[in-house]
Each structure stands twice: as C-alpha cells, then as structure tokens.
XYZ file of C-alpha atoms in Angstrom:
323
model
C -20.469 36.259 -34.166
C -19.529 37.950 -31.130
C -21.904 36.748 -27.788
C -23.200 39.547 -25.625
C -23.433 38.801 -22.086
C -25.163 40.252 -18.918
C -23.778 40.773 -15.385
C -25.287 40.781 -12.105
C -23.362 43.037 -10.600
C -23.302 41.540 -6.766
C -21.946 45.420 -5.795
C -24.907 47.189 -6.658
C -27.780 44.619 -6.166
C -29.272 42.532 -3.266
C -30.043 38.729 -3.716
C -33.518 38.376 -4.110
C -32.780 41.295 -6.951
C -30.154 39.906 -8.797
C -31.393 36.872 -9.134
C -34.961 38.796 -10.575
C -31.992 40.829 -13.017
C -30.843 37.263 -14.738
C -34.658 35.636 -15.036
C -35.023 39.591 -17.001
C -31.560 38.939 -19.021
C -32.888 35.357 -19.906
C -35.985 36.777 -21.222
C -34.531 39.613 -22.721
C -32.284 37.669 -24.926
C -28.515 38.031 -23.479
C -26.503 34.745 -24.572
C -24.932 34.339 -21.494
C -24.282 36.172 -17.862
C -21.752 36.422 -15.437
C -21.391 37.298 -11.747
C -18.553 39.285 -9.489
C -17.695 37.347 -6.244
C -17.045 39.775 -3.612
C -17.028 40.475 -0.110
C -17.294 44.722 -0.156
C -18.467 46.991 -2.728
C -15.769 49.369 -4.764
C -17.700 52.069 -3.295
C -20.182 52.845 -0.576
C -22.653 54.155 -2.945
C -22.676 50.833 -4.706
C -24.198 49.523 -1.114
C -24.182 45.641 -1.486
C -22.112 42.530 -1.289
C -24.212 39.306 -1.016
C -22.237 35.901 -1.424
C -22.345 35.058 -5.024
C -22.456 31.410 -4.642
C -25.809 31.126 -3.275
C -27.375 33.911 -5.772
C -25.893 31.571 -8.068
C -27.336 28.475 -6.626
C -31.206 30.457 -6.806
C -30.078 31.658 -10.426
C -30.014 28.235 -11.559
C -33.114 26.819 -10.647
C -34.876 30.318 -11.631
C -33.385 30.340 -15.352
C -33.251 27.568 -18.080
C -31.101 28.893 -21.132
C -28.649 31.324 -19.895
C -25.278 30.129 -19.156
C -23.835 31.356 -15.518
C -20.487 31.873 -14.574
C -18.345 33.506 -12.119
C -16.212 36.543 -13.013
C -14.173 35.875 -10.972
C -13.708 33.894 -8.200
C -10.441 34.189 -6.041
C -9.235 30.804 -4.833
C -6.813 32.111 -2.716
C -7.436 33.338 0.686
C -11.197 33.694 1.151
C -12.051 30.264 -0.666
C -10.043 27.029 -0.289
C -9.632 25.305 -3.951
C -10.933 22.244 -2.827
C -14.271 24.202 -1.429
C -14.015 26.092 -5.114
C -13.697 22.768 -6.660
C -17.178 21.262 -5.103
C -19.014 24.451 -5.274
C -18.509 24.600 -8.648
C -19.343 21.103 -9.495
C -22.844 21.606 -7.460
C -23.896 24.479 -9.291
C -22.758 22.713 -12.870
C -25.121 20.345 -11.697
C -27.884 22.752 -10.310
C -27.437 24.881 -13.713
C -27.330 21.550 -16.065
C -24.323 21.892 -17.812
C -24.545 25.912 -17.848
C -22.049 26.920 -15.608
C -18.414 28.268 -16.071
C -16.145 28.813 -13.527
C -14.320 31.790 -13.791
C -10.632 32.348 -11.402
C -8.371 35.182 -10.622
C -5.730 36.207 -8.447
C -8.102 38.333 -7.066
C -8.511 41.969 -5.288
C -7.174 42.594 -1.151
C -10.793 44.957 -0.976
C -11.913 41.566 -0.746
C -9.587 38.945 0.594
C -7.862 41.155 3.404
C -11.348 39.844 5.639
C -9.718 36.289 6.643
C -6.655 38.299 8.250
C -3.893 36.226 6.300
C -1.965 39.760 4.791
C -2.158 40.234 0.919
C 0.588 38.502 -1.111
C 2.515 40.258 -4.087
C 1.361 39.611 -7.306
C 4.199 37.017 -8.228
C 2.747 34.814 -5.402
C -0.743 35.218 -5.710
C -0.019 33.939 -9.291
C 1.756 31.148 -8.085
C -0.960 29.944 -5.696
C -3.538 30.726 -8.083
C -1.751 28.378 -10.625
C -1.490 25.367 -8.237
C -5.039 25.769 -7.173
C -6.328 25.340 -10.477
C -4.232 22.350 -10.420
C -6.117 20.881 -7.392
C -9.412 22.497 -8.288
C -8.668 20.143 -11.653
C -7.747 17.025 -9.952
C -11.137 17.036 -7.613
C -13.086 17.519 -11.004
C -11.361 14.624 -12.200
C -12.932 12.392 -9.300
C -10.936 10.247 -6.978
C -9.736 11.188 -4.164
C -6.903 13.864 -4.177
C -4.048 14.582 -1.678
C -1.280 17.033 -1.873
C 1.039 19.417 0.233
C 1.966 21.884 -2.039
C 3.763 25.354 -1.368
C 0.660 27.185 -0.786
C -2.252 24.927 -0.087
C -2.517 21.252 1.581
C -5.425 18.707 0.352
C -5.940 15.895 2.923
C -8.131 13.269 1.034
C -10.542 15.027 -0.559
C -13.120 13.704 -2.884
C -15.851 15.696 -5.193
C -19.011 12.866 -4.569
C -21.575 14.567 -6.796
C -19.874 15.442 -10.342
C -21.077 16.283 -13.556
C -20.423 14.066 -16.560
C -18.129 17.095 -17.905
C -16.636 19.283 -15.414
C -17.408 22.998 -15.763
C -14.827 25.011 -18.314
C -12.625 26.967 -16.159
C -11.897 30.532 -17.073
C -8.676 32.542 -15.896
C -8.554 36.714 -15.726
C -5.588 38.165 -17.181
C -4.209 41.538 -16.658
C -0.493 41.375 -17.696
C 2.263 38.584 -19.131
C 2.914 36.810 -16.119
C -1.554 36.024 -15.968
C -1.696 35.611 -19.742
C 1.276 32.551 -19.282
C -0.770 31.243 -17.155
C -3.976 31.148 -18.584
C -2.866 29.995 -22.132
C -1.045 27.194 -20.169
C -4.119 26.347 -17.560
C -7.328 27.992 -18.908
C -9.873 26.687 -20.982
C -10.705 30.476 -21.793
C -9.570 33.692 -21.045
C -11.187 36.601 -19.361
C -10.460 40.367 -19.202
C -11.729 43.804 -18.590
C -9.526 46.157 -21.081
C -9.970 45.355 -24.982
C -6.195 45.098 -25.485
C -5.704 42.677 -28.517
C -1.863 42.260 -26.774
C -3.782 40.622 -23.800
C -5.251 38.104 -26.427
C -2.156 37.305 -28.266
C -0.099 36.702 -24.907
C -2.608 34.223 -24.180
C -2.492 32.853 -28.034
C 1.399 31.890 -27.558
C 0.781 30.780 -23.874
C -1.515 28.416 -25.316
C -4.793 29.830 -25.599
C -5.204 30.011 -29.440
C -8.773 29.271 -30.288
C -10.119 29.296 -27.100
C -13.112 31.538 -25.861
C -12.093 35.348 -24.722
C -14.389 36.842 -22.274
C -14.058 40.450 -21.947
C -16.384 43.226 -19.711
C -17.535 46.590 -20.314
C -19.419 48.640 -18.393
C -22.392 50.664 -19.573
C -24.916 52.974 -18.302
C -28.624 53.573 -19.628
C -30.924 56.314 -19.073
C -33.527 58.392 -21.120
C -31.670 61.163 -19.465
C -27.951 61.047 -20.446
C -26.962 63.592 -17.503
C -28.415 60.969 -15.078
C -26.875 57.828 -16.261
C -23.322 59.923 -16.393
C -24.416 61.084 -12.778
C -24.945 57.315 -11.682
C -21.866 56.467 -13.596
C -19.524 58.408 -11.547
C -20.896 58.470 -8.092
C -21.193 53.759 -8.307
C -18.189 53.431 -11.394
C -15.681 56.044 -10.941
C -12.827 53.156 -10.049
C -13.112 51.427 -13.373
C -10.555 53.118 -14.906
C -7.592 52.687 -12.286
C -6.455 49.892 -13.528
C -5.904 46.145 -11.916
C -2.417 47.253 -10.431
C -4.455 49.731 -8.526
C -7.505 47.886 -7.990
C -6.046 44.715 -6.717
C -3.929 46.423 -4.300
C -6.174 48.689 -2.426
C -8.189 47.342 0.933
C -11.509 49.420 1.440
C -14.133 50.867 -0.239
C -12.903 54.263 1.335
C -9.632 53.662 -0.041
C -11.743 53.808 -3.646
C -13.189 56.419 -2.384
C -9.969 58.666 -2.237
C -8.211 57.238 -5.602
C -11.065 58.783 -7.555
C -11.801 61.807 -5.568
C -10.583 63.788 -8.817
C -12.421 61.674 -11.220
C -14.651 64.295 -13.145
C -18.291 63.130 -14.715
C -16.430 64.350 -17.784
C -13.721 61.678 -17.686
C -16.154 58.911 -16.737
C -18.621 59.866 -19.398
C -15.781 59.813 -21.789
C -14.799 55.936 -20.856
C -18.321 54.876 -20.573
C -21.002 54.705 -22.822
C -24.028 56.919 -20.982
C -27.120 57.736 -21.927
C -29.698 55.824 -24.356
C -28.535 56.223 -28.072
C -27.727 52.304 -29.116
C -24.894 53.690 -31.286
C -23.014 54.783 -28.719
C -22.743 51.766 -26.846
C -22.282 49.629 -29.941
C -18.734 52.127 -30.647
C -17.955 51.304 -26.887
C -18.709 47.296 -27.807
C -16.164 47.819 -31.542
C -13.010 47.740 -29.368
C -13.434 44.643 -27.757
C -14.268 42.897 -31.239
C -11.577 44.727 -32.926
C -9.195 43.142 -30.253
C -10.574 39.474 -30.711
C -12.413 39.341 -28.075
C -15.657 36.267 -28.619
C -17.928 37.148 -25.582
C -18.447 40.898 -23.832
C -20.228 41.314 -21.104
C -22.116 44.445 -20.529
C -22.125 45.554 -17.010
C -25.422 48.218 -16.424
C -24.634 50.660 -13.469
C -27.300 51.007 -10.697
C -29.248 48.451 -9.260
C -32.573 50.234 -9.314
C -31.780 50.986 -13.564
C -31.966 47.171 -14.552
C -35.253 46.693 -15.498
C -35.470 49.614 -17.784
C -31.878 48.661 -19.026
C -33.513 44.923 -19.338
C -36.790 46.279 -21.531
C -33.998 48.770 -23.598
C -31.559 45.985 -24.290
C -34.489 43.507 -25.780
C -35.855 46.251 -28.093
C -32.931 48.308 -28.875
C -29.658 47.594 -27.701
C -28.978 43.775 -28.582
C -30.478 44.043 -32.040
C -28.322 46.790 -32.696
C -25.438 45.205 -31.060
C -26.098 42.041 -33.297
C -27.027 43.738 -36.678
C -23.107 45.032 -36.297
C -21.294 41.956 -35.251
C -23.423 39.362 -36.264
C-alpha cells in the first residue's frame, strides 16, 4: 500500500494558513504531511516564506493523527546541527512521536542569507554527512563535543528527548546523495520517480527502508486555470536539482523559466480536476518503488477546495489503485 501525503507548501502560504491547510489534510484523510524549510520563495508570485519550524511547532498542537516532517531541512549554513538536533527533538515531543526529520544538502536561494558563499556539491555532501553524525549523537543524549572539518560542538547536550528519537530522512538527487543516505538515513526522500535513485540507495544500504517521494499537482474545476496557476507559482519544477540548488534568487528563477510554455508545464503536471489524471501522474512513483508520495497542490488560496476534492475524489481514487 502506497501512503499519500500532503504538503504545506511554506512558498505559497502564510502561517496562520498553513497551519489551517494540515488541520484540513488531517480531516481530509492524507496519511501523513510534510513541510519545505525555506528562507525565499522559487518565485515572486509564490509570495511567502515563513520559518517552518514554528508553523511546525503550531501544527502539532493543532493536529492529532497526521505525522509531520520536514522536507527538507538544510543543516548546513542557515541551521547549526546541534540547533537541528534540539529543534527536532522539541517538536517529536510537541507532535508525540509524529515527527520525521527530513535533511538535505540544501538550495543557495536559501542559504546564501548568512553570507558564508555556497559550497560545491562534493562539500556540501561532506558537511551534510558529518552533521547527521552530530545531529545523531545529541539524540543519543549525553553531552557531545567535536571539532570536525566543517562544524565544532562545544558541550552540547539535548535536555528534553523523546524516548525514540525522530527517524531521520536524507534527499537524494544523484550517487554521491544516494551513498550517503543508504549509509546514514533511516529513509530516503526524492522529487523525480527514478527507480535508479531507489536502487542506489538499496546497495548504499537503504534496502527496506521507507522512500519518500513528491509530486506536484494542481486542482481546479477549470483545467485552463489550474495550468495558468501552475506555470506562473511552478514553472521551476522541472530544472532539475543541479539547477535548482545552484541558483541564488527568486529572480534568478524567474529568468531560467522565462521560456517555460503552459504547454510544457501542463504536460509535467497533472492540472485540472479529472482524478484519473492525477492517479497516472501518482503510477510512476509506485512503479519506481517509491512507499510514500507526497502531493504538493499549487496556490495557496486553492487548498481548501483541493482539501474538500481530495476527501471525496482524489484519495479514494488514489487508494482504490494502489491499495
């Protein structure tokens, strides 16, 4: 049986709003949600940014089933791991066991902010892997020192801890991510439905372990509007996390897609409201192995009629197909 998730979209959605979106996804029957962590949107028309962690903190006390997780948080630059590692332990805590934290090597639209320069790849892997190692050693409690390559931990100690530390989740884009994540991860999580990402990750390690994947999706009685919303908030999703990770602005978004058509963005994303359309864009990510998707609905101001659609028509489609 293959889980279908919900995502509040921090892009696209203010706080008070978002955290309205998951109470609706709760009650609407999604089996789990996840959350972007980001400083800017892709694009200006997407128009909002709030910090995750505290829409995640309000999420927790305002829900009661729905697990939570971040997807993904960047460890890096913006966050310190040891500040990841007790953030994360408060909201397992807050959320009662539903919370899964979700890492990545992350994107420079959102790091660049603290003024440190943006690393290659090959060393924003490397930093990423030895701050899940501290992130790991505060969840193990004690108090943790170290003066690694990339980050120092001076006596640091998690004091409120869950009995069982949150699962942590690593994104994957290529070889060098999947190595790490079948070596580090306790899942894996992606946003292409390549079955080569999943069996990367199966000889890293991973075999048998969750696989999160994301897909984005956009409702509306009127197909030409959902394509419209589509392209003018989700033109960028196709570019590809070589591109995405690299550029620094929403305006620099702005100009990679400037020849994006509403054709090519209607043909990667499932518009408009016929359920079997959007269960054809789901059959990929199953196909590839993938356990959990995520469905991402474009526009703020479209989630509660996506929220009423899903509950009658989309999820028991969705799970009539794939269980």
């Amino acid at each position: 049986m293959v889980q279908i998730g919900y995502t509040m979209m921090t892009e696209q959605a203010g706080p008070r709003e978002l955290v309205e979106h998951v109470v609706g996804a709760e009650e609407a029957g999604f089996d789990f949600s996840v959350t972007s962590d980001h400083y800017f949107p892709w694009l200006r028309s997407q128009g909002h940014s709030p910090y995750a962690w505290s829409v995640l903190g309000a999420a927790a006390y305002a829900t009661s089933r729905i697990p939570l997780m971040t997807y993904v948080t960047c460890p890096l630059m913006r966050y310190h791991p040891a500040v990841v590692a007790q953030k994360a332990a408060t909201l397992h805590l807050l959320a009662q066991g539903r919370f899964r934290l979700g890492l990545g090597a992350g994107e420079n639209l959102n790091e660049h902010v603290v003024g440190r320069g943006w690393p290659s790849a090959d060393v924003r892997h490397e930093m990423l892997e030895e701050a899940v190692g501290i992130i790991r050693d505060l969840f193990g409690g004690g108090h943790v020192t170290r003066y690694g390559k990339h980050f120092s931990v001076d006596s640091a100690r998690l004091w409120d801890l869950p009995d069982r530390p949150p699962q942590i989740g690593i994104a994957v884009s290529g070889e060098q991510s999947c190595a790490l994540a079948g070596r580090l991860a306790d899942l894996v999580i992606a946003t292409e439905p390549r079955a080569a990402l999943l069996e990367s990750f199966d000889r890293h390690g991973g075999a048998g372990k969750p696989r999160v994947g994301q897909l984005p999706v956009s409702y509306d009685p009127d197909r030409e509007a959902a394509v419209e919303r589509a392209h003018d908030q989700f033109r960028w999703f196709g570019s590809g996390w070589k591109v995405n990770a690299e550029l620094p602005h929403p305006d620099s978004f702005a100009g990679a897609t400037q020849f994006v058509t509403r054709d090519d963005v209607a043909a990667s994303i499932p518009c408009g409201a016929d359920p079997a359309v959007f269960v054809e864009a789901v059959r990929p990510y199953v196909e590839a192995g993938f356990t959990e998707v995520a469905l991402v609905q474009i526009g703020g101001e479209a989630q509660p009629a996506y929220l009423r659609w899903a509950s009658k028509t989309l999820l028991p489609a969705l799970r009539e197909e794939f269980g």
